[in-house]
PDB file of C-alpha atoms in Angstrom:
ATOM      1  CA  UNK A   1      10.835   0.042   2.634  1.00 89.00           C
ATOM      2  CA  UNK A   2       8.039  -1.024  -0.785  1.00 94.00           C
ATOM      3  CA  UNK A   3       5.482   0.405  -0.241  1.00 97.00           C
ATOM      4  CA  UNK A   4       2.474  -0.359  -3.405  1.00 98.00           C
ATOM      5  CA  UNK A   5      -0.111   2.621  -3.541  1.00 98.00           C
ATOM      6  CA  UNK A   6      -3.678   2.424  -5.663  1.00 98.00           C
ATOM      7  CA  UNK A   7      -5.856   4.155  -6.905  1.00 98.00           C
ATOM      8  CA  UNK A   8      -9.280   4.272  -9.273  1.00 96.00           C
ATOM      9  CA  UNK A   9     -12.401   5.228  -9.491  1.00 93.00           C
ATOM     10  CA  UNK A  10     -15.166   3.458  -6.215  1.00 91.00           C
ATOM     11  CA  UNK A  11     -17.724   3.827  -8.268  1.00 97.00           C
ATOM     12  CA  UNK A  12     -18.816   1.919 -11.401  1.00 97.00           C
ATOM     13  CA  UNK A  13     -22.418   1.037 -13.692  1.00 98.00           C
ATOM     14  CA  UNK A  14     -22.556  -2.004 -15.019  1.00 97.00           C
ATOM     15  CA  UNK A  15     -20.717  -3.216 -18.363  1.00 97.00           C
ATOM     16  CA  UNK A  16     -18.276  -0.087 -17.678  1.00 98.00           C
ATOM     17  CA  UNK A  17     -15.147  -0.563 -17.456  1.00 98.00           C
ATOM     18  CA  UNK A  18     -12.684  -0.986 -14.111  1.00 98.00           C
ATOM     19  CA  UNK A  19      -9.609   0.915 -14.242  1.00 98.00           C
ATOM     20  CA  UNK A  20      -7.395   0.378 -11.260  1.00 98.00           C
ATOM     21  CA  UNK A  21      -3.416   1.398 -11.117  1.00 98.00           C
ATOM     22  CA  UNK A  22      -0.507   0.425  -8.492  1.00 98.00           C
ATOM     23  CA  UNK A  23       2.861   2.392  -7.895  1.00 97.00           C
ATOM     24  CA  UNK A  24       5.718   1.018  -6.666  1.00 96.00           C
ATOM     25  CA  UNK A  25       7.737   2.803  -4.543  1.00 96.00           C
ATOM     26  CA  UNK A  26      11.267   2.421  -2.545  1.00 92.00           C
ATOM     27  CA  UNK A  27      11.790  -1.115  -4.612  1.00 87.00           C
ATOM     28  CA  UNK A  28      13.201  -1.814  -8.612  1.00 83.00           C
ATOM     29  CA  UNK A  29      10.359  -3.297 -10.429  1.00 84.00           C
ATOM     30  CA  UNK A  30      11.959  -5.697 -12.516  1.00 87.00           C
ATOM     31  CA  UNK A  31      12.435  -9.055 -10.990  1.00 88.00           C
ATOM     32  CA  UNK A  32       9.226  -9.432  -8.993  1.00 92.00           C
ATOM     33  CA  UNK A  33       5.902 -10.409 -10.382  1.00 95.00           C
ATOM     34  CA  UNK A  34       2.883  -7.844  -9.415  1.00 96.00           C
ATOM     35  CA  UNK A  35      -0.055  -9.198  -9.117  1.00 98.00           C
ATOM     36  CA  UNK A  36      -3.899  -7.978  -8.553  1.00 98.00           C
ATOM     37  CA  UNK A  37      -6.667  -9.705  -6.235  1.00 98.00           C
ATOM     38  CA  UNK A  38      -9.879  -8.858  -5.066  1.00 98.00           C
ATOM     39  CA  UNK A  39     -12.171  -9.345  -1.839  1.00 98.00           C
ATOM     40  CA  UNK A  40     -16.049  -8.893  -2.443  1.00 98.00           C
ATOM     41  CA  UNK A  41     -17.668  -8.125   0.990  1.00 97.00           C
ATOM     42  CA  UNK A  42     -17.335 -10.844   3.840  1.00 95.00           C
ATOM     43  CA  UNK A  43     -16.098 -13.282   1.565  1.00 97.00           C
ATOM     44  CA  UNK A  44     -12.531 -14.567   0.634  1.00 97.00           C
ATOM     45  CA  UNK A  45      -9.909 -13.394  -1.841  1.00 98.00           C
ATOM     46  CA  UNK A  46      -9.212 -14.328  -5.322  1.00 98.00           C
ATOM     47  CA  UNK A  47      -6.614 -14.053  -7.562  1.00 98.00           C
ATOM     48  CA  UNK A  48      -6.907 -11.651 -10.578  1.00 98.00           C
ATOM     49  CA  UNK A  49      -4.157 -12.470 -12.181  1.00 98.00           C
ATOM     50  CA  UNK A  50      -0.122 -10.950 -12.539  1.00 97.00           C
ATOM     51  CA  UNK A  51       2.582  -9.038 -15.019  1.00 97.00           C
ATOM     52  CA  UNK A  52       6.050  -8.560 -14.374  1.00 94.00           C
ATOM     53  CA  UNK A  53       8.368  -5.893 -15.503  1.00 92.00           C
ATOM     54  CA  UNK A  54       8.860  -6.961 -18.745  1.00 94.00           C
ATOM     55  CA  UNK A  55       5.035  -7.052 -19.684  1.00 94.00           C
ATOM     56  CA  UNK A  56       4.359 -11.058 -19.095  1.00 95.00           C
ATOM     57  CA  UNK A  57       1.272 -11.034 -18.135  1.00 97.00           C
ATOM     58  CA  UNK A  58      -0.734 -14.622 -16.269  1.00 97.00           C
ATOM     59  CA  UNK A  59      -4.365 -14.518 -15.801  1.00 98.00           C
ATOM     60  CA  UNK A  60      -6.993 -16.058 -13.586  1.00 98.00           C
ATOM     61  CA  UNK A  61      -8.858 -18.279 -16.339  1.00 97.00           C
ATOM     62  CA  UNK A  62     -12.241 -17.194 -14.476  1.00 97.00           C
ATOM     63  CA  UNK A  63     -11.823 -13.663 -15.422  1.00 97.00           C
ATOM     64  CA  UNK A  64      -9.573 -13.997 -18.562  1.00 94.00           C
ATOM     65  CA  UNK A  65     -12.184 -12.636 -20.949  1.00 95.00           C
ATOM     66  CA  UNK A  66     -12.349  -9.756 -19.705  1.00 98.00           C
ATOM     67  CA  UNK A  67      -9.069  -8.478 -17.756  1.00 98.00           C
ATOM     68  CA  UNK A  68      -5.925  -7.065 -18.684  1.00 98.00           C
ATOM     69  CA  UNK A  69      -2.787  -6.052 -16.447  1.00 98.00           C
ATOM     70  CA  UNK A  70      -0.660  -3.930 -18.272  1.00 97.00           C
ATOM     71  CA  UNK A  71       3.310  -2.430 -17.015  1.00 96.00           C
ATOM     72  CA  UNK A  72       4.313   0.903 -17.414  1.00 94.00           C
ATOM     73  CA  UNK A  73       7.626   0.437 -15.859  1.00 91.00           C
ATOM     74  CA  UNK A  74       8.996   3.978 -16.465  1.00 92.00           C
ATOM     75  CA  UNK A  75       6.793   4.832 -13.924  1.00 93.00           C
ATOM     76  CA  UNK A  76       6.477   1.949 -11.568  1.00 93.00           C
ATOM     77  CA  UNK A  77       3.032   0.842 -12.184  1.00 96.00           C
ATOM     78  CA  UNK A  78       1.291  -1.383 -12.737  1.00 97.00           C
ATOM     79  CA  UNK A  79      -2.284  -1.498 -14.012  1.00 98.00           C
ATOM     80  CA  UNK A  80      -5.427  -3.169 -14.421  1.00 98.00           C
ATOM     81  CA  UNK A  81      -8.576  -3.175 -16.174  1.00 98.00           C
ATOM     82  CA  UNK A  82     -11.868  -4.941 -16.291  1.00 98.00           C
ATOM     83  CA  UNK A  83     -14.464  -4.719 -18.645  1.00 98.00           C
ATOM     84  CA  UNK A  84     -18.085  -5.346 -18.963  1.00 97.00           C
ATOM     85  CA  UNK A  85     -18.488  -5.789 -15.083  1.00 98.00           C
ATOM     86  CA  UNK A  86     -21.464  -6.641 -13.341  1.00 98.00           C
ATOM     87  CA  UNK A  87     -22.492  -6.500  -9.752  1.00 98.00           C
ATOM     88  CA  UNK A  88     -20.711  -9.612  -8.755  1.00 98.00           C
ATOM     89  CA  UNK A  89     -17.657  -7.798  -9.501  1.00 98.00           C
ATOM     90  CA  UNK A  90     -17.905  -5.765  -6.592  1.00 98.00           C
ATOM     91  CA  UNK A  91     -15.164  -5.691  -3.880  1.00 98.00           C
ATOM     92  CA  UNK A  92     -12.126  -4.918  -2.118  1.00 98.00           C
ATOM     93  CA  UNK A  93      -9.279  -4.340  -5.017  1.00 98.00           C
ATOM     94  CA  UNK A  94      -5.335  -5.197  -3.924  1.00 98.00           C
ATOM     95  CA  UNK A  95      -1.939  -4.846  -5.382  1.00 98.00           C
ATOM     96  CA  UNK A  96       0.453  -7.245  -4.156  1.00 98.00           C
ATOM     97  CA  UNK A  97       3.978  -7.586  -4.650  1.00 97.00           C
ATOM     98  CA  UNK A  98       5.239 -11.635  -4.598  1.00 94.00           C
ATOM     99  CA  UNK A  99       8.746 -12.582  -2.615  1.00 91.00           C
ATOM    100  CA  UNK A 100      12.056 -13.301  -3.602  1.00 88.00           C
ATOM    101  CA  UNK A 101      13.671 -15.982  -1.058  1.00 84.00           C
ATOM    102  CA  UNK A 102      17.384 -16.550  -0.274  1.00 81.00           C
ATOM    103  CA  UNK A 103      18.730 -18.252  -3.511  1.00 79.00           C
ATOM    104  CA  UNK A 104      16.557 -15.556  -5.207  1.00 82.00           C
ATOM    105  CA  UNK A 105      13.984 -17.793  -5.773  1.00 87.00           C
ATOM    106  CA  UNK A 106      10.442 -15.915  -7.086  1.00 87.00           C
ATOM    107  CA  UNK A 107       7.994 -17.953  -4.991  1.00 92.00           C
ATOM    108  CA  UNK A 108       4.072 -16.761  -5.648  1.00 94.00           C
ATOM    109  CA  UNK A 109       3.443 -15.392  -1.750  1.00 96.00           C
ATOM    110  CA  UNK A 110       2.004 -12.313  -1.666  1.00 97.00           C
ATOM    111  CA  UNK A 111       3.845 -10.206   1.534  1.00 96.00           C
ATOM    112  CA  UNK A 112       3.388  -6.740  -0.081  1.00 97.00           C
ATOM    113  CA  UNK A 113      -0.014  -5.155  -0.267  1.00 98.00           C
ATOM    114  CA  UNK A 114      -1.093  -2.186  -1.599  1.00 98.00           C
ATOM    115  CA  UNK A 115      -4.124  -0.261   1.012  1.00 98.00           C
ATOM    116  CA  UNK A 116      -6.629  -2.136  -0.913  1.00 98.00           C
ATOM    117  CA  UNK A 117      -9.907  -0.173  -2.917  1.00 98.00           C
ATOM    118  CA  UNK A 118     -13.303  -0.957  -2.666  1.00 98.00           C
ATOM    119  CA  UNK A 119     -15.251  -1.042  -6.351  1.00 98.00           C
ATOM    120  CA  UNK A 120     -18.594  -0.933  -6.076  1.00 98.00           C
ATOM    121  CA  UNK A 121     -20.741  -1.750  -9.692  1.00 98.00           C
ATOM    122  CA  UNK A 122     -24.470  -0.590  -9.132  1.00 97.00           C
ATOM    123  CA  UNK A 123     -26.940   0.755 -11.392  1.00 95.00           C
TER     124      UNK A 123
ATOM    125  CA  UNK B   1      -8.153 -25.513 -10.736  1.00 96.00           C
ATOM    126  CA  UNK B   2      -7.388 -26.646  -7.383  1.00 98.00           C
ATOM    127  CA  UNK B   3      -9.128 -26.042  -4.798  1.00 98.00           C
ATOM    128  CA  UNK B   4      -7.990 -25.069  -0.696  1.00 98.00           C
ATOM    129  CA  UNK B   5     -10.155 -25.582   1.884  1.00 98.00           C
ATOM    130  CA  UNK B   6      -9.857 -25.002   5.398  1.00 98.00           C
ATOM    131  CA  UNK B   7     -11.060 -25.363   8.471  1.00 97.00           C
ATOM    132  CA  UNK B   8     -12.946 -24.648  10.655  1.00 97.00           C
ATOM    133  CA  UNK B   9     -14.338 -21.944   9.227  1.00 97.00           C
ATOM    134  CA  UNK B  10     -15.061 -20.066  12.505  1.00 97.00           C
ATOM    135  CA  UNK B  11     -12.382 -21.028  15.805  1.00 96.00           C
ATOM    136  CA  UNK B  12     -14.372 -19.841  19.244  1.00 96.00           C
ATOM    137  CA  UNK B  13     -11.126 -19.840  21.643  1.00 96.00           C
ATOM    138  CA  UNK B  14      -9.647 -18.199  24.506  1.00 96.00           C
ATOM    139  CA  UNK B  15      -6.399 -16.189  25.203  1.00 96.00           C
ATOM    140  CA  UNK B  16      -3.375 -18.181  25.877  1.00 96.00           C
ATOM    141  CA  UNK B  17      -4.981 -21.377  23.997  1.00 97.00           C
ATOM    142  CA  UNK B  18      -3.131 -23.671  20.663  1.00 97.00           C
ATOM    143  CA  UNK B  19      -5.078 -23.183  18.315  1.00 97.00           C
ATOM    144  CA  UNK B  20      -4.578 -24.882  14.986  1.00 98.00           C
ATOM    145  CA  UNK B  21      -6.205 -24.516  11.255  1.00 98.00           C
ATOM    146  CA  UNK B  22      -5.864 -27.416   8.564  1.00 98.00           C
ATOM    147  CA  UNK B  23      -5.479 -26.712   5.071  1.00 98.00           C
ATOM    148  CA  UNK B  24      -6.519 -29.310   2.786  1.00 98.00           C
ATOM    149  CA  UNK B  25      -6.083 -28.833  -2.018  1.00 98.00           C
ATOM    150  CA  UNK B  26      -8.284 -30.558  -4.214  1.00 98.00           C
ATOM    151  CA  UNK B  27      -4.499 -32.527  -5.972  1.00 98.00           C
ATOM    152  CA  UNK B  28      -0.889 -32.402  -4.274  1.00 98.00           C
ATOM    153  CA  UNK B  29       0.578 -29.197  -4.111  1.00 98.00           C
ATOM    154  CA  UNK B  30       4.394 -30.068  -3.086  1.00 96.00           C
ATOM    155  CA  UNK B  31       5.133 -27.425   0.261  1.00 97.00           C
ATOM    156  CA  UNK B  32       4.275 -24.172  -2.190  1.00 97.00           C
ATOM    157  CA  UNK B  33       1.368 -22.960   0.323  1.00 98.00           C
ATOM    158  CA  UNK B  34       1.729 -19.736   2.097  1.00 98.00           C
ATOM    159  CA  UNK B  35      -0.822 -18.346   5.149  1.00 98.00           C
ATOM    160  CA  UNK B  36      -2.116 -14.923   5.890  1.00 98.00           C
ATOM    161  CA  UNK B  37      -3.636 -13.208   8.588  1.00 98.00           C
ATOM    162  CA  UNK B  38      -6.702 -10.607   7.824  1.00 98.00           C
ATOM    163  CA  UNK B  39      -7.956  -8.163   9.863  1.00 98.00           C
ATOM    164  CA  UNK B  40     -11.215  -6.660   9.224  1.00 96.00           C
ATOM    165  CA  UNK B  41     -10.617  -3.409   6.830  1.00 96.00           C
ATOM    166  CA  UNK B  42      -7.010  -4.283   5.943  1.00 98.00           C
ATOM    167  CA  UNK B  43      -4.611  -5.949   3.583  1.00 98.00           C
ATOM    168  CA  UNK B  44      -3.644  -9.477   4.466  1.00 98.00           C
ATOM    169  CA  UNK B  45      -0.493 -10.356   6.151  1.00 98.00           C
ATOM    170  CA  UNK B  46       1.766 -13.005   5.394  1.00 98.00           C
ATOM    171  CA  UNK B  47       2.704 -15.349   7.997  1.00 98.00           C
ATOM    172  CA  UNK B  48       3.594 -17.991   7.064  1.00 98.00           C
ATOM    173  CA  UNK B  49       4.998 -19.077   3.279  1.00 97.00           C
ATOM    174  CA  UNK B  50       6.887 -22.699   1.720  1.00 96.00           C
ATOM    175  CA  UNK B  51       4.551 -24.132   3.893  1.00 98.00           C
ATOM    176  CA  UNK B  52       6.456 -24.025   6.997  1.00 97.00           C
ATOM    177  CA  UNK B  53       8.950 -20.575   6.239  1.00 96.00           C
ATOM    178  CA  UNK B  54       7.783 -18.474   8.855  1.00 97.00           C
ATOM    179  CA  UNK B  55       8.049 -14.649   7.134  1.00 96.00           C
ATOM    180  CA  UNK B  56      10.694 -11.751   8.771  1.00 94.00           C
ATOM    181  CA  UNK B  57       9.031 -10.735  11.475  1.00 96.00           C
ATOM    182  CA  UNK B  58       6.209 -12.275  12.158  1.00 97.00           C
ATOM    183  CA  UNK B  59       6.211 -14.146  15.572  1.00 97.00           C
ATOM    184  CA  UNK B  60       7.267 -17.487  16.922  1.00 97.00           C
ATOM    185  CA  UNK B  61       4.508 -18.338  18.011  1.00 97.00           C
ATOM    186  CA  UNK B  62       2.785 -18.700  14.700  1.00 98.00           C
ATOM    187  CA  UNK B  63       4.094 -22.511  12.817  1.00 98.00           C
ATOM    188  CA  UNK B  64       3.456 -23.852   9.257  1.00 98.00           C
ATOM    189  CA  UNK B  65       3.150 -27.487   8.593  1.00 98.00           C
ATOM    190  CA  UNK B  66       2.575 -30.438   6.400  1.00 98.00           C
ATOM    191  CA  UNK B  67       3.377 -31.538   2.029  1.00 98.00           C
ATOM    192  CA  UNK B  68       1.903 -32.441  -0.545  1.00 98.00           C
ATOM    193  CA  UNK B  69      -2.645 -32.384   0.415  1.00 98.00           C
ATOM    194  CA  UNK B  70      -3.103 -31.777   4.144  1.00 98.00           C
ATOM    195  CA  UNK B  71      -1.263 -28.369   6.026  1.00 98.00           C
ATOM    196  CA  UNK B  72      -1.789 -27.150   9.165  1.00 98.00           C
ATOM    197  CA  UNK B  73      -1.257 -23.023  10.791  1.00 98.00           C
ATOM    198  CA  UNK B  74      -0.210 -23.126  15.044  1.00 98.00           C
ATOM    199  CA  UNK B  75      -0.465 -20.358  16.905  1.00 98.00           C
ATOM    200  CA  UNK B  76       1.569 -21.832  19.815  1.00 97.00           C
ATOM    201  CA  UNK B  77      -0.302 -19.554  22.705  1.00 96.00           C
ATOM    202  CA  UNK B  78      -3.503 -17.019  21.228  1.00 97.00           C
ATOM    203  CA  UNK B  79      -2.772 -13.566  22.253  1.00 96.00           C
ATOM    204  CA  UNK B  80      -5.061 -10.402  21.748  1.00 95.00           C
ATOM    205  CA  UNK B  81      -3.546  -9.477  18.842  1.00 96.00           C
ATOM    206  CA  UNK B  82      -4.225 -12.698  17.733  1.00 97.00           C
ATOM    207  CA  UNK B  83      -7.919 -12.455  16.887  1.00 95.00           C
ATOM    208  CA  UNK B  84      -8.629 -12.530  13.085  1.00 97.00           C
ATOM    209  CA  UNK B  85      -9.437 -13.898  10.123  1.00 98.00           C
ATOM    210  CA  UNK B  86      -6.899 -16.634   8.046  1.00 98.00           C
ATOM    211  CA  UNK B  87      -6.022 -17.703   5.078  1.00 98.00           C
ATOM    212  CA  UNK B  88      -4.309 -20.447   3.271  1.00 98.00           C
ATOM    213  CA  UNK B  89      -3.385 -19.973  -0.934  1.00 98.00           C
ATOM    214  CA  UNK B  90      -1.446 -22.778  -2.833  1.00 98.00           C
ATOM    215  CA  UNK B  91       1.116 -21.333  -5.281  1.00 97.00           C
ATOM    216  CA  UNK B  92       2.078 -24.533  -7.156  1.00 97.00           C
ATOM    217  CA  UNK B  93       0.146 -23.747 -10.117  1.00 97.00           C
ATOM    218  CA  UNK B  94      -2.051 -21.340 -12.324  1.00 97.00           C
ATOM    219  CA  UNK B  95      -4.650 -20.147 -11.006  1.00 98.00           C
ATOM    220  CA  UNK B  96      -3.743 -18.830  -7.369  1.00 98.00           C
ATOM    221  CA  UNK B  97      -6.171 -20.427  -5.065  1.00 98.00           C
ATOM    222  CA  UNK B  98      -7.177 -19.043  -1.568  1.00 98.00           C
ATOM    223  CA  UNK B  99      -9.487 -21.211   1.363  1.00 98.00           C
ATOM    224  CA  UNK B 100     -12.559 -19.573   1.895  1.00 98.00           C
ATOM    225  CA  UNK B 101     -10.587 -18.629   5.569  1.00 98.00           C
ATOM    226  CA  UNK B 102     -10.808 -18.894   9.284  1.00 98.00           C
ATOM    227  CA  UNK B 103     -12.815 -16.791  11.761  1.00 98.00           C
ATOM    228  CA  UNK B 104     -10.390 -17.427  14.858  1.00 98.00           C
ATOM    229  CA  UNK B 105     -12.510 -15.053  17.744  1.00 96.00           C
ATOM    230  CA  UNK B 106     -12.664 -14.771  21.070  1.00 89.00           C
ATOM    231  CA  UNK B 107     -14.683 -17.651  23.237  1.00 89.00           C
TER     232      UNK B 107
END
């Protein structure tokens, strides 16, 4: 059974860089896209971006200038960096995996999620 | 970006009620829509993908319908475990976007 376990710093000061890592257990890294999604306290979900095993990325244009998602296939891990954080970046950050349906069709719905990491930006 | 609008934002219902949540897309997304259930402090759980396909392990009391710009999630008989917040998400085009959520509360 596939599991995602994530970790990273939970308290940052404005202008610092957010850094989170998600490890994949029990599943092949290839054949899927691996995403980061965030949720500010009491608010809805925002997709940040995704990466596949070969390093191909897609980013949300609203964050693209500050986001880097990378992959380390040797460790079955992928990571998120978000530069120059502000209080508006305070949120629970999730890593997630998309689904592959019958016939091998990749669909960007998320069936597997990490446990979430609360990141607070405060001076 | 494709905007996803859910209604209502809050819904009060009783155990056993039939509940319907609507999600509208700002442009056609074909059937590339997912529904999630989220409980406080937990990650979202996938219920429905491709508008009407039930994710494995999800009770058959949940169903999805629609295509184009209008979609619905129906719970045929609300159970105590179903009180939660529900989100729709489009994956027709990047950036992937979510609706604002519908909180299903106990009446």
